[in-house]
Amino acid sequence: MLLQEKYEAVIGLEVHAQLATASKLFCGDSTGFGAAPNTHVSPITLGHPGTLPKTNKKAVEYAIKMGLACNCEIEKDNYFARKNYFYPDLPKGYQISQHTTPICKAGYVTIHTSTGRKDVQLNRIHLEEDAGKSIHDLEDDFTCIDLNRAGTPLIEIVTEPDLHSAEEAWHYVTEIRKLVQWLDICDGNMEEGSLRCDANISVRLRGEKKLGTRVEVKNLNSIRNVKKAIEFEIDRIIGLLEEGKTIQQQTRSFDASNDTTFAIRDKEEANDYRYFPDPDLAPFHLSPDYIQAINTDLPELPNALTEKYMSRFGLSEYDAAQLCDAKSTAHYFESVILHSQQYKAIANWMLGPIRQYLNDQQKDFSNLLLKPATLAALIELVQLSKVNFSVASSKLLPVLLENNADPLVLAESMNLMQVSDENAIEAWVNEAIAAMPDKVAEYKKGKKGLIGLFVGEVKKRSQGKADPKQVTSLLEQKLNQ
Ligand code: ADP
Ligand code: MG
């Protein structure tokens, strides 16, 4: 029996998302990334005695947004607690968190994998503050500490142990990143640490109900690394089980240089964090009206929009989902359809040559110079057979992507208008036939597939401008004489 059939992997993910508020969770310090070290550090961030924190309302609103988008139940009565532990980049000696009383409970995130749709069950989404950063590689003899990040608002999105493969985890984190960006609550930038993932992984015999002992791989900073770390861990744990070894609960770290993980500490017993409600922070109550107002304000979410594009515009699931891969893509599509109803053609242009160009430039649809109305006009030119598609995409589009212009005026000035003048087309057709007498003979003997060769020859002679439908019918007429 294959080992993959004998065992089942069980994975639970904890994703930390840095909320895109202007200021920190409990004080007015800026959350801006990349400032000189230790410049966003008021006495509150530094944890000086006698300072009084105050909750950032925007951060609470953002957490609720994510909770609603993930179908969670929103807790109305909330408070923050102190999670006590010593850490060099946590100056207060405790982290303010909601670990045991999260603002959002249960819920799910829908993903689409190669085996279909799945609702990944969530345990909770809670608010907490981030710690500062310890930098070990700047000085030989010291660790440097930058407290700019200390106190930055985070939400932690925790799944149930409901994922069963690296592929599912990859889709899940991709979906979470898309959602937080879609809601404008986090920039989703994993390189800058705005989105970080801890992966909990265990393996059990297939059919077994009890969960196996888990290992936790901390601080995965790209979606690729989430996938690689899980793949590595599943293989490693199965290997140990096959050798008859028992699995130790462990915290591990990922080495991106060779896609492996290594142990950083064993977790023999649970830490006692002396968790208690923070007496400096007032509990807060959320009224149903307040939650309802946030709900009403939510943008249409990508999964709902994908379904709408399929049912209303007749697009394939693939096209519809690709148009909803980011808010900027969907937004652009919505702008083009104000000018054109050629939905399939719009999708083809956007997801084909235009996205190719954006990928090459490392841009997205929000920085596209090509105006939606211009794309609609270009599509219409092709639709009306004034310019053929290959000329439009290879000659007109590259110009229009860099400079705004009227596609019709541009096509005329570049001498690219499709020629449907019978005499001109007949002249090219005659030339093509005259140039290949032996092929004509073969065609007449029954090798009808050669028609493509003649069409190609006319295309060459007309520099792509001859209307291909007219060319084909005229060629057939003449060759069948
Ligand atoms: P902690 O706060 O100590 O990390 P939690 O109980 O909050 O522990 O769980 C953290 C994550 O680990 C959750 O996503 C949960 O689903 C997952 N998890 C817990 N037990 C297992 C297990 N045996 N195998 C895989 N994932 C697990
Ligand atoms: Mg954990």
Tab-separated table of C-alpha atoms in Angstrom, residues 13-276:
chain	number	residue	atom	x	y	z
A	13	LEU	CA	-2.936	27.015	10.157
A	14	GLU	CA	-2.515	30.175	12.182
A	15	VAL	CA	-2.193	33.221	9.937
A	16	HIS	CA	-1.179	36.566	11.416
A	17	ALA	CA	-2.263	39.549	9.341
A	18	GLN	CA	-0.973	43.022	10.162
A	19	LEU	CA	-3.907	45.398	9.987
A	20	ALA	CA	-3.460	48.396	7.708
A	21	THR	CA	-4.408	50.998	10.306
A	22	ALA	CA	-2.445	54.261	10.395
A	23	SER	CA	-1.640	53.900	14.090
A	24	LYS	CA	-0.955	51.086	16.553
A	25	LEU	CA	-3.504	48.988	18.433
A	26	PHE	CA	-3.326	50.875	21.726
A	27	CYS	CA	-1.603	54.203	20.978
A	28	GLY	CA	-1.095	56.821	18.262
A	29	ASP	CA	2.365	55.651	17.080
A	30	SER	CA	2.631	55.173	13.334
A	31	THR	CA	2.558	51.653	11.904
A	32	GLY	CA	4.546	52.734	8.798
A	33	PHE	CA	6.986	50.105	7.512
A	34	GLY	CA	10.671	50.878	6.922
A	35	ALA	CA	11.152	53.883	9.250
A	36	ALA	CA	14.476	54.345	11.066
A	37	PRO	CA	14.632	51.857	13.979
A	38	ASN	CA	12.966	52.865	17.243
A	39	THR	CA	11.336	56.034	15.924
A	40	HIS	CA	7.693	54.913	16.313
A	41	VAL	CA	8.000	54.362	20.033
A	42	SER	CA	5.953	56.423	22.467
A	43	PRO	CA	6.021	55.597	26.204
A	44	ILE	CA	2.972	53.361	25.610
A	45	THR	CA	4.815	51.255	23.032
A	46	LEU	CA	7.796	51.111	25.378
A	47	GLY	CA	5.562	49.913	28.199
A	48	HIS	CA	6.502	52.643	30.645
A	49	PRO	CA	4.728	52.357	33.984
A	50	GLY	CA	1.739	54.635	34.389
A	51	THR	CA	0.883	54.883	30.701
A	52	LEU	CA	-2.657	54.154	29.635
A	53	PRO	CA	-3.436	52.284	26.411
A	54	LYS	CA	-6.605	52.968	24.410
A	55	THR	CA	-8.143	50.627	21.829
A	56	ASN	CA	-7.932	51.590	18.149
A	57	LYS	CA	-11.502	51.502	16.825
A	58	LYS	CA	-10.369	51.000	13.217
A	59	ALA	CA	-8.556	47.789	14.176
A	60	VAL	CA	-11.721	46.430	15.788
A	61	GLU	CA	-13.679	47.353	12.657
A	62	TYR	CA	-11.135	45.579	10.418
A	63	ALA	CA	-11.287	42.411	12.525
A	64	ILE	CA	-15.080	42.405	12.264
A	65	LYS	CA	-14.838	42.873	8.482
A	66	MET	CA	-12.674	39.802	8.176
A	67	GLY	CA	-14.961	37.855	10.495
A	68	LEU	CA	-18.019	38.711	8.425
A	69	ALA	CA	-16.206	37.873	5.193
A	70	CYS	CA	-15.342	34.465	6.716
A	71	ASN	CA	-18.886	33.723	7.888
A	72	CYS	CA	-17.918	33.954	11.567
A	73	GLU	CA	-20.114	34.676	14.524
A	74	ILE	CA	-19.150	38.103	15.938
A	75	GLU	CA	-18.764	38.277	19.721
A	76	LYS	CA	-20.613	41.305	21.118
A	77	ASP	CA	-18.900	41.513	24.517
A	78	ASN	CA	-15.157	41.757	24.246
A	79	TYR	CA	-12.130	42.450	26.361
A	80	PHE	CA	-8.379	42.248	26.015
A	81	ALA	CA	-6.159	40.118	28.221
A	82	ARG	CA	-2.503	40.061	29.168
A	83	LYS	CA	-0.461	37.090	28.055
A	84	ASN	CA	2.583	37.262	30.286
A	85	TYR	CA	5.992	36.198	29.076
A	86	PHE	CA	9.452	37.668	28.855
A	87	TYR	CA	10.791	38.409	25.435
A	88	PRO	CA	13.494	40.970	24.587
A	89	ASP	CA	11.324	42.654	21.947
A	90	LEU	CA	8.220	42.774	24.138
A	91	PRO	CA	9.041	45.618	26.544
A	92	LYS	CA	5.903	45.393	28.701
A	93	GLY	CA	6.615	41.795	29.697
A	94	TYR	CA	3.231	40.760	28.349
A	95	GLN	CA	1.384	40.764	25.071
A	96	ILE	CA	-2.130	42.176	24.903
A	97	SER	CA	-4.267	39.564	23.174
A	98	GLN	CA	-7.744	38.087	22.899
A	99	HIS	CA	-6.549	34.550	22.673
A	100	THR	CA	-9.237	32.905	24.799
A	101	THR	CA	-12.128	35.259	23.966
A	102	PRO	CA	-11.869	35.995	20.261
A	103	ILE	CA	-13.905	38.699	18.558
A	104	CYS	CA	-14.837	36.269	15.725
A	105	LYS	CA	-15.749	32.629	16.261
A	106	ALA	CA	-16.127	29.609	13.959
A	107	GLY	CA	-16.843	30.457	10.294
A	108	TYR	CA	-15.160	29.106	7.188
A	109	VAL	CA	-13.135	30.069	4.127
A	110	THR	CA	-14.059	28.543	0.771
A	111	ILE	CA	-11.233	27.264	-1.407
A	112	HIS	CA	-11.209	25.570	-4.811
A	113	THR	CA	-8.608	22.848	-5.272
A	114	SER	CA	-7.979	20.220	-7.932
A	115	THR	CA	-10.520	18.017	-6.155
A	116	GLY	CA	-13.251	20.665	-5.972
A	117	ARG	CA	-14.756	23.113	-3.517
A	118	LYS	CA	-14.040	22.965	0.195
A	119	ASP	CA	-15.119	25.108	3.143
A	120	VAL	CA	-12.117	25.244	5.468
A	121	GLN	CA	-13.474	25.484	9.011
A	122	LEU	CA	-12.148	28.264	11.216
A	123	ASN	CA	-11.732	28.099	14.939
A	124	ARG	CA	-11.484	31.854	15.525
A	125	ILE	CA	-10.113	35.223	14.498
A	126	HIS	CA	-8.742	37.278	17.353
A	127	LEU	CA	-7.055	40.639	17.784
A	128	GLU	CA	-3.639	41.033	19.362
A	129	GLU	CA	-0.622	43.297	19.282
A	130	ASP	CA	2.607	42.431	17.483
A	131	ALA	CA	6.002	42.337	19.215
A	132	GLY	CA	9.089	44.271	18.076
A	133	LYS	CA	11.868	42.759	15.995
A	134	SER	CA	15.107	41.194	17.207
A	135	ILE	CA	17.817	41.490	14.569
A	136	HIS	CA	20.584	38.973	15.093
A	137	ASP	CA	22.677	39.406	11.961
A	138	LEU	CA	23.563	43.121	12.113
A	139	GLU	CA	26.245	43.012	14.828
A	140	ASP	CA	28.635	40.200	15.710
A	141	ASP	CA	28.345	40.469	19.468
A	142	PHE	CA	24.869	41.895	19.967
A	143	THR	CA	21.272	41.401	19.053
A	144	CYS	CA	19.679	44.660	17.907
A	145	ILE	CA	16.092	45.433	18.823
A	146	ASP	CA	13.715	47.572	16.788
A	147	LEU	CA	10.489	48.337	18.626
A	148	ASN	CA	8.740	50.116	15.744
A	149	ARG	CA	6.592	47.049	15.139
A	150	ALA	CA	5.738	46.560	18.833
A	151	GLY	CA	2.044	47.243	19.372
A	152	THR	CA	1.057	47.005	15.697
A	153	PRO	CA	-2.440	45.501	15.363
A	154	LEU	CA	-2.707	41.917	14.175
A	155	ILE	CA	-5.550	39.572	13.578
A	156	GLU	CA	-4.770	35.912	13.997
A	157	ILE	CA	-6.915	33.669	11.830
A	158	VAL	CA	-6.898	30.135	13.218
A	159	THR	CA	-8.319	27.129	11.374
A	160	GLU	CA	-9.621	23.922	12.841
A	161	PRO	CA	-7.347	20.953	12.066
A	162	ASP	CA	-9.269	20.727	8.805
A	163	LEU	CA	-6.656	20.763	6.045
A	164	HIS	CA	-5.197	17.557	4.676
A	165	SER	CA	-2.532	18.453	2.147
A	166	ALA	CA	0.088	21.043	1.261
A	167	GLU	CA	-2.013	21.882	-1.779
A	168	GLU	CA	-5.062	22.723	0.358
A	169	ALA	CA	-2.892	24.848	2.642
A	170	TRP	CA	-1.486	26.669	-0.390
A	171	HIS	CA	-5.011	27.467	-1.644
A	172	TYR	CA	-6.136	28.493	1.830
A	173	VAL	CA	-3.334	31.004	2.423
A	174	THR	CA	-3.754	32.323	-1.122
A	175	GLU	CA	-7.448	32.875	-0.385
A	176	ILE	CA	-6.734	34.577	2.952
A	177	ARG	CA	-4.252	36.926	1.287
A	178	LYS	CA	-6.768	37.732	-1.440
A	179	LEU	CA	-9.505	38.387	1.134
A	180	VAL	CA	-7.505	40.744	3.356
A	181	GLN	CA	-6.378	42.691	0.301
A	182	TRP	CA	-9.912	42.706	-1.101
A	183	LEU	CA	-11.210	44.135	2.186
A	184	ASP	CA	-8.338	46.672	2.340
A	185	ILE	CA	-7.504	45.634	5.877
A	186	CYS	CA	-3.940	44.356	5.265
A	187	ASP	CA	-1.520	44.816	2.374
A	188	GLY	CA	-0.894	41.052	2.300
A	189	ASN	CA	2.805	41.619	1.732
A	190	MET	CA	4.488	38.465	3.006
A	191	GLU	CA	8.058	39.667	2.332
A	192	GLU	CA	7.543	42.606	4.695
A	193	GLY	CA	5.923	40.322	7.253
A	194	SER	CA	2.405	41.775	6.937
A	195	LEU	CA	1.139	38.224	6.566
A	196	ARG	CA	2.840	35.329	8.379
A	197	CYS	CA	1.800	31.762	8.834
A	198	ASP	CA	2.448	29.072	11.455
A	199	ALA	CA	1.646	25.564	10.251
A	200	ASN	CA	0.620	22.800	12.684
A	201	ILE	CA	1.072	19.387	11.164
A	202	SER	CA	0.321	15.875	12.347
A	203	VAL	CA	-0.111	12.523	10.672
A	204	ARG	CA	-2.420	9.652	11.644
A	205	LEU	CA	-3.383	6.314	10.184
A	206	ARG	CA	-6.206	6.777	7.708
A	207	GLY	CA	-9.509	6.028	9.410
A	208	GLU	CA	-8.112	6.893	12.862
A	209	LYS	CA	-10.235	9.514	14.667
A	210	LYS	CA	-7.713	10.689	17.239
A	211	LEU	CA	-5.307	13.422	16.122
A	212	GLY	CA	-1.625	12.593	15.993
A	213	THR	CA	0.993	14.581	17.890
A	214	ARG	CA	1.634	17.821	16.059
A	215	VAL	CA	4.682	19.836	15.193
A	216	GLU	CA	4.414	23.563	14.573
A	217	VAL	CA	6.518	25.263	11.893
A	218	LYS	CA	6.740	28.938	12.808
A	219	ASN	CA	6.855	32.138	10.785
A	220	LEU	CA	6.490	30.994	7.211
A	221	ASN	CA	6.867	34.129	5.145
A	222	SER	CA	5.681	33.081	1.706
A	223	ILE	CA	2.902	30.899	0.381
A	224	ARG	CA	5.507	28.770	-1.362
A	225	ASN	CA	7.273	28.177	1.943
A	226	VAL	CA	3.997	27.162	3.613
A	227	LYS	CA	3.595	24.489	0.957
A	228	LYS	CA	7.218	23.347	1.021
A	229	ALA	CA	7.348	23.179	4.830
A	230	ILE	CA	4.181	21.082	4.982
A	231	GLU	CA	5.369	18.729	2.229
A	232	PHE	CA	8.653	18.241	4.054
A	233	GLU	CA	7.019	17.690	7.455
A	234	ILE	CA	4.466	15.169	6.174
A	235	ASP	CA	7.256	13.090	4.615
A	236	ARG	CA	9.470	13.435	7.684
A	237	ILE	CA	6.742	12.415	10.138
A	238	ILE	CA	5.622	9.476	7.995
A	239	GLY	CA	9.263	8.380	7.833
A	240	LEU	CA	9.510	8.433	11.642
A	241	LEU	CA	6.228	6.546	12.053
A	242	GLU	CA	7.368	3.898	9.582
A	243	GLU	CA	10.514	3.429	11.687
A	244	GLY	CA	8.243	2.838	14.679
A	245	LYS	CA	9.292	6.057	16.412
A	246	THR	CA	6.978	8.269	18.446
A	247	ILE	CA	6.493	11.892	17.421
A	248	GLN	CA	7.572	14.616	19.839
A	249	GLN	CA	5.517	17.788	20.033
A	250	GLN	CA	7.945	20.333	18.688
A	251	THR	CA	8.321	23.848	17.406
A	252	ARG	CA	10.290	23.971	14.168
A	253	SER	CA	11.609	26.540	11.737
A	254	PHE	CA	11.835	26.441	7.946
A	255	ASP	CA	15.122	26.716	6.071
A	256	ALA	CA	14.254	28.220	2.680
A	257	SER	CA	17.761	27.529	1.326
A	258	ASN	CA	17.040	23.795	1.081
A	259	ASP	CA	13.291	23.513	1.775
A	260	THR	CA	13.738	21.613	5.041
A	261	THR	CA	12.759	22.289	8.655
A	262	PHE	CA	14.721	22.039	11.891
A	263	ALA	CA	13.687	21.843	15.547
A	264	ILE	CA	13.947	25.030	17.590
A	265	ARG	CA	12.351	23.819	20.801
A	266	ASP	CA	10.531	20.870	22.284
A	267	LYS	CA	7.172	21.634	23.815
A	268	GLU	CA	7.007	19.188	26.728
A	269	GLU	CA	4.478	21.132	28.759
A	270	ALA	CA	2.133	24.006	27.997
A	271	ASN	CA	3.405	27.404	29.121
A	272	ASP	CA	1.512	29.145	31.872
A	273	TYR	CA	0.997	32.677	30.627
A	274	ARG	CA	-0.967	33.839	33.676
A	275	TYR	CA	-3.665	35.058	31.411
A	276	PHE	CA	-5.947	37.755	32.894
